[in-house]
């Protein structure tokens, strides 16, 4: 090779000051000439090269957003929120499948006998969805959730809203399959809000496993007891029961606003949600 990039041009290129068209010819030559690349490296600080590699590394490792995440970003949701939403376990296909199957069985029971199965099951779905949205076993973004610069409370709210709206939409669709029962078939809606709000509010004190288990168990016991004791409409689905459910939902939401700081204090969610040694072990 007879021609080489002169030293002034190498220096300008290294500092990003070289303008086209000289930039293009220098760049083309650098790609082919090891001598000039060696000369160039003398002008670039090692720290700058390391930083460049780190940026490239991060770019290559960055996961590509899936269709749901892209859609959320296009709708104006901040990209970190979109990632957490899209990766909410209950929004993944397997979970949506389980929810749909449960509703299908409930509708089957409704068509065969009474809508009670749907009324009793539908409120449990968002509660279960929120419960499984927090746990190292089921959450693919668990590590992100633990180290994310997002408050635990905000994360919990984002996921609760995502889970609640998805399961409510699916349960609403299921209700359409039982038109002969009229609006009474939507009796699950207020209990669903009451159970989810109560479960989330109690999570601050009892933790992410015990709280939804107690609330869900309490609901099942209440409905079962009503069915055993009388043959009429179980109390939760009467006008009085619906009013109580609405009152419980409002009270639990107010309680949640009061205890919100507890979610970010590291207790008692601390051991399971903020175990940094666990994260460090996974990353190393
Ligand atoms: Zn050269």
Short mmCIF file of C-alpha atoms and ligand atoms in Angstrom, two decimals:
data_model
loop_
_atom_site.label_atom_id
_atom_site.label_comp_id
_atom_site.label_asym_id
_atom_site.label_seq_id
_atom_site.Cartn_x
_atom_site.Cartn_y
_atom_site.Cartn_z
CA UNK A 1 0.00 0.00 0.00
CA UNK A 2 1.57 3.26 -1.13
CA UNK A 3 -0.70 5.85 0.52
CA UNK A 4 -1.32 6.22 4.26
CA UNK A 5 -3.46 8.61 6.28
CA UNK A 6 -1.30 11.51 7.45
CA UNK A 7 -0.88 12.12 11.15
CA UNK A 8 -3.00 15.30 11.29
CA UNK A 9 -5.94 13.46 9.70
CA UNK A 10 -5.56 10.51 12.09
CA UNK A 11 -5.63 12.89 15.03
CA UNK A 12 -8.71 14.71 13.70
CA UNK A 13 -10.44 11.39 13.00
CA UNK A 14 -9.67 10.16 16.53
CA UNK A 15 -11.25 13.30 17.99
CA UNK A 16 -14.26 13.09 15.67
CA UNK A 17 -13.34 16.37 13.95
CA UNK A 18 -12.70 15.08 10.44
CA UNK A 19 -15.34 16.21 7.91
CA UNK A 20 -16.56 14.43 4.76
CA UNK A 21 -15.40 13.68 2.16
CA UNK A 22 -11.97 13.22 3.79
CA UNK A 23 -13.71 11.32 6.59
CA UNK A 24 -15.00 8.69 4.13
CA UNK A 25 -11.66 8.09 2.46
CA UNK A 26 -9.87 7.89 5.83
CA UNK A 27 -12.50 5.50 7.17
CA UNK A 28 -12.28 3.26 4.10
CA UNK A 29 -8.52 3.22 4.36
CA UNK A 30 -8.56 2.46 8.10
CA UNK A 31 -10.72 -0.59 7.49
CA UNK A 32 -8.06 -2.02 5.19
CA UNK A 33 -4.82 -0.82 6.79
CA UNK A 34 -3.51 -2.26 10.07
CA UNK A 35 -0.65 0.28 10.23
CA UNK A 36 -3.01 3.24 10.21
CA UNK A 37 -5.31 1.56 12.75
CA UNK A 38 -2.27 1.19 15.02
CA UNK A 39 -1.48 4.87 14.49
CA UNK A 40 -5.10 5.71 15.31
CA UNK A 41 -5.08 3.75 18.58
CA UNK A 42 -2.20 5.95 19.79
CA UNK A 43 -4.58 8.92 19.60
CA UNK A 44 -7.43 7.29 21.52
CA UNK A 45 -7.26 7.05 25.31
CA UNK A 46 -7.67 3.45 26.61
CA UNK A 47 -10.58 4.57 28.80
CA UNK A 48 -12.37 5.84 25.69
CA UNK A 49 -11.93 2.46 23.97
CA UNK A 50 -13.23 0.63 27.04
CA UNK A 51 -16.24 2.93 27.17
CA UNK A 52 -16.91 2.26 23.49
CA UNK A 53 -16.77 -1.49 24.00
CA UNK A 54 -19.06 -1.24 27.02
CA UNK A 55 -21.62 0.71 24.96
CA UNK A 56 -21.42 -1.81 22.14
CA UNK A 57 -21.73 -4.69 24.61
CA UNK A 58 -24.79 -3.16 26.23
CA UNK A 59 -26.37 -2.55 22.82
CA UNK A 60 -25.81 -6.17 21.73
CA UNK A 61 -27.16 -7.55 25.01
CA UNK A 62 -30.28 -5.34 25.08
CA UNK A 63 -33.35 -7.52 24.52
CA UNK A 64 -35.49 -6.59 21.54
CA UNK A 65 -39.00 -5.46 22.59
CA UNK A 66 -41.75 -7.94 21.80
CA UNK A 67 -45.00 -7.02 19.99
CA UNK A 68 -46.90 -6.18 23.21
CA UNK A 69 -44.04 -4.03 24.46
CA UNK A 70 -43.68 -2.21 21.12
CA UNK A 71 -47.41 -1.52 21.07
CA UNK A 72 -47.31 -0.08 24.61
CA UNK A 73 -44.33 2.13 23.69
CA UNK A 74 -46.16 3.38 20.59
CA UNK A 75 -49.15 4.17 22.82
CA UNK A 76 -46.88 6.49 24.80
CA UNK A 77 -46.08 4.27 27.80
CA UNK A 78 -42.52 4.87 29.08
CA UNK A 79 -40.28 2.06 27.82
CA UNK A 80 -39.27 0.74 31.27
CA UNK A 81 -42.94 0.64 32.32
CA UNK A 82 -43.82 -1.05 29.02
CA UNK A 83 -41.21 -3.75 29.64
CA UNK A 84 -42.51 -4.46 33.15
CA UNK A 85 -46.09 -4.50 31.89
CA UNK A 86 -45.37 -6.74 28.92
CA UNK A 87 -43.45 -9.15 31.14
CA UNK A 88 -46.13 -9.31 33.84
CA UNK A 89 -46.53 -13.09 34.23
CA UNK A 90 -50.31 -13.03 34.04
CA UNK A 91 -50.13 -11.28 30.67
CA UNK A 92 -48.05 -14.07 29.19
CA UNK A 93 -49.79 -16.59 27.00
CA UNK A 94 -49.69 -19.48 29.49
CA UNK A 95 -51.40 -17.39 32.17
CA UNK A 96 -53.98 -15.94 29.83
CA UNK A 97 -54.65 -19.52 28.70
CA UNK A 98 -55.20 -20.67 32.29
CA UNK A 99 -57.53 -17.73 32.97
CA UNK A 100 -59.48 -18.38 29.75
CA UNK A 101 -59.80 -22.10 30.55
CA UNK A 102 -61.04 -21.36 34.07
CA UNK A 103 -63.65 -18.96 32.69
CA UNK A 104 -64.67 -21.47 30.03
CA UNK A 105 -65.32 -24.11 32.72
CA UNK A 106 -67.23 -21.55 34.79
CA UNK A 107 -69.35 -20.62 31.78
CA UNK A 108 -69.95 -24.32 31.10
CA UNK A 109 -71.23 -24.73 34.65
CA UNK A 110 -73.30 -21.58 34.17
CA UNK A 111 -74.95 -22.91 31.02
CA UNK A 112 -75.61 -26.25 32.69
CA UNK A 113 -76.98 -24.95 35.99
CA UNK A 114 -76.51 -21.46 37.44
CA UNK A 115 -74.01 -18.62 36.93
CA UNK A 116 -72.77 -19.16 40.49
CA UNK A 117 -69.54 -20.84 39.33
CA UNK A 118 -68.62 -17.82 37.20
CA UNK A 119 -69.69 -15.38 39.94
CA UNK A 120 -67.58 -17.20 42.52
CA UNK A 121 -64.51 -17.82 40.31
CA UNK A 122 -64.10 -14.52 38.44
CA UNK A 123 -63.19 -12.44 41.56
CA UNK A 124 -60.37 -14.86 42.37
CA UNK A 125 -58.64 -14.47 38.98
CA UNK A 126 -57.25 -10.92 39.39
CA UNK A 127 -56.29 -11.71 43.00
CA UNK A 128 -54.34 -14.78 41.88
CA UNK A 129 -52.85 -12.82 38.98
CA UNK A 130 -51.52 -10.08 41.24
CA UNK A 131 -50.18 -12.70 43.67
CA UNK A 132 -48.16 -14.49 41.00
CA UNK A 133 -46.93 -11.17 39.62
CA UNK A 134 -44.53 -11.06 42.56
CA UNK A 135 -42.32 -14.06 42.97
CA UNK A 136 -38.91 -15.24 41.80
CA UNK A 137 -40.34 -18.51 40.50
CA UNK A 138 -42.81 -17.05 38.02
CA UNK A 139 -41.58 -13.60 37.14
CA UNK A 140 -39.05 -13.42 34.28
CA UNK A 141 -38.33 -9.79 35.17
CA UNK A 142 -37.88 -10.60 38.87
CA UNK A 143 -34.24 -9.49 38.74
CA UNK A 144 -35.22 -6.28 36.98
CA UNK A 145 -38.03 -5.72 39.44
CA UNK A 146 -35.64 -6.14 42.37
CA UNK A 147 -32.96 -3.79 41.11
CA UNK A 148 -35.15 -1.41 39.06
CA UNK A 149 -35.03 2.22 40.16
CA UNK A 150 -38.81 2.01 40.54
CA UNK A 151 -40.52 1.95 43.88
CA UNK A 152 -42.01 -1.38 44.86
CA UNK A 153 -45.36 0.33 45.39
CA UNK A 154 -45.42 1.83 41.89
CA UNK A 155 -44.44 -1.51 40.38
CA UNK A 156 -47.19 -3.25 42.34
CA UNK A 157 -49.73 -0.68 41.14
CA UNK A 158 -48.65 -0.93 37.50
CA UNK A 159 -49.00 -4.71 37.60
CA UNK A 160 -52.24 -4.71 39.57
CA UNK A 161 -53.87 -2.40 37.04
CA UNK A 162 -52.57 -4.54 34.16
CA UNK A 163 -53.81 -7.77 35.73
CA UNK A 164 -57.13 -6.33 36.86
CA UNK A 165 -57.98 -4.85 33.46
CA UNK A 166 -57.00 -8.02 31.57
CA UNK A 167 -58.89 -10.47 33.79
CA UNK A 168 -61.89 -8.12 34.03
CA UNK A 169 -62.07 -7.92 30.23
CA UNK A 170 -61.88 -11.73 29.94
CA UNK A 171 -64.50 -12.26 32.68
CA UNK A 172 -66.71 -9.69 30.98
CA UNK A 173 -66.46 -11.65 27.73
CA UNK A 174 -67.30 -14.84 29.63
CA UNK A 175 -70.38 -13.14 31.10
CA UNK A 176 -71.65 -12.47 27.57
CA UNK A 177 -71.98 -16.24 27.16
CA UNK A 178 -74.68 -16.28 29.86
CA UNK A 179 -77.17 -13.68 28.55
CA UNK A 180 -80.21 -15.41 30.07
CA UNK A 181 -79.14 -14.33 33.56
CA UNK A 182 -79.09 -10.63 32.63
CA UNK A 183 -76.98 -8.09 34.52
CA UNK A 184 -76.88 -10.32 37.62
CA UNK A 185 -74.12 -12.27 35.87
CA UNK A 186 -71.84 -9.22 36.33
CA UNK A 187 -72.09 -9.68 40.12
CA UNK A 188 -68.43 -10.79 40.21
CA UNK A 189 -67.15 -7.32 39.31
CA UNK A 190 -67.45 -5.55 42.69
CA UNK A 191 -66.23 -8.59 44.67
CA UNK A 192 -63.26 -8.78 42.25
CA UNK A 193 -62.34 -5.17 43.03
CA UNK A 194 -62.88 -5.73 46.77
CA UNK A 195 -60.75 -8.91 46.89
CA UNK A 196 -57.91 -7.45 44.80
CA UNK A 197 -57.77 -4.18 46.76
CA UNK A 198 -57.91 -6.05 50.10
CA UNK A 199 -55.25 -8.55 48.98
CA UNK A 200 -52.88 -5.79 47.86
CA UNK A 201 -53.49 -3.68 50.99
CA UNK A 202 -52.83 -6.68 53.28
CA UNK A 203 -49.67 -7.52 51.31
CA UNK A 204 -47.98 -4.57 53.03
CA UNK A 205 -48.44 -6.29 56.39
CA UNK A 206 -48.65 -10.01 55.63
CA UNK A 207 -46.39 -10.35 52.61
CA UNK A 208 -47.09 -11.34 48.98
CA UNK A 209 -48.03 -14.99 49.72
CA UNK A 210 -50.10 -15.02 52.93
CA UNK A 211 -52.23 -11.95 52.08
CA UNK A 212 -53.76 -13.19 48.80
CA UNK A 213 -54.05 -16.73 50.20
CA UNK A 214 -56.07 -15.50 53.19
CA UNK A 215 -58.28 -13.22 51.10
CA UNK A 216 -58.89 -15.89 48.44
CA UNK A 217 -59.55 -18.56 51.07
CA UNK A 218 -61.92 -16.23 52.88
CA UNK A 219 -63.89 -15.61 49.68
CA UNK A 220 -64.19 -19.33 48.89
CA UNK A 221 -65.31 -20.05 52.47
CA UNK A 222 -67.88 -17.24 52.34
CA UNK A 223 -69.45 -18.40 49.07
CA UNK A 224 -69.35 -22.10 50.07
CA UNK A 225 -70.97 -21.34 53.44
CA UNK A 226 -73.74 -19.39 51.70
CA UNK A 227 -74.41 -22.21 49.26
CA UNK A 228 -74.53 -24.78 52.09
CA UNK A 229 -76.78 -22.69 54.36
CA UNK A 230 -79.38 -21.56 51.81
CA UNK A 231 -80.56 -22.44 48.34
CA UNK A 232 -81.17 -18.80 47.34
CA UNK A 233 -78.71 -16.31 45.85
CA UNK A 234 -75.53 -16.24 47.97
CA UNK A 235 -75.25 -13.02 49.97
CA UNK A 236 -72.24 -11.56 48.01
CA UNK A 237 -74.41 -11.39 44.88
CA UNK A 238 -77.47 -9.79 46.49
CA UNK A 239 -77.88 -5.99 46.49
CA UNK A 240 -76.66 -5.81 50.12
CA UNK A 241 -73.65 -8.00 49.31
CA UNK A 242 -72.76 -5.87 46.28
CA UNK A 243 -72.97 -2.71 48.39
CA UNK A 244 -70.69 -4.30 50.99
CA UNK A 245 -68.23 -5.33 48.27
CA UNK A 246 -68.14 -1.74 46.97
CA UNK A 247 -67.57 -0.42 50.52
CA UNK A 248 -64.76 -2.95 51.10
CA UNK A 249 -63.12 -2.00 47.78
CA UNK A 250 -63.19 1.71 48.70
CA UNK A 251 -61.96 1.08 52.27
CA UNK A 252 -59.12 -1.19 51.09
CA UNK A 253 -58.05 1.34 48.46
CA UNK A 254 -57.98 4.09 51.12
CA UNK A 255 -55.99 1.80 53.43
CA UNK A 256 -53.59 1.12 50.56
CA UNK A 257 -52.96 4.85 50.15
CA UNK A 258 -52.20 5.06 53.88
CA UNK A 259 -49.78 2.11 54.01
CA UNK A 260 -48.06 2.77 50.66
CA UNK A 261 -44.81 3.82 52.34
CA UNK A 262 -44.58 0.40 53.92
CA UNK A 263 -44.03 -1.16 50.47
CA UNK A 264 -40.90 0.89 49.91
CA UNK A 265 -39.45 0.58 53.41
CA UNK A 266 -38.15 -2.91 52.70
CA UNK A 267 -40.40 -4.60 55.30
CA UNK A 268 -41.95 -7.16 55.22
CA UNK A 269 -41.59 -7.43 51.44
CA UNK A 270 -37.90 -6.96 52.11
CA UNK A 271 -36.61 -10.53 52.31
CA UNK A 272 -38.38 -11.72 49.18
CA UNK A 273 -38.44 -8.63 47.01
CA UNK A 274 -35.18 -6.92 47.78
CA UNK A 275 -32.69 -9.66 48.41
CA UNK A 276 -29.75 -8.04 46.69
CA UNK A 277 -27.31 -10.87 47.55
CA UNK A 278 -29.62 -13.21 45.63
CA UNK A 279 -29.47 -10.90 42.62
CA UNK A 280 -25.73 -10.51 42.85
CA UNK A 281 -25.34 -14.28 42.94
CA UNK A 282 -27.47 -14.68 39.82
CA UNK A 283 -25.56 -12.01 37.96
CA UNK A 284 -22.08 -13.29 38.85
ZN1 LIG B 1 -2.41 3.11 6.00
#
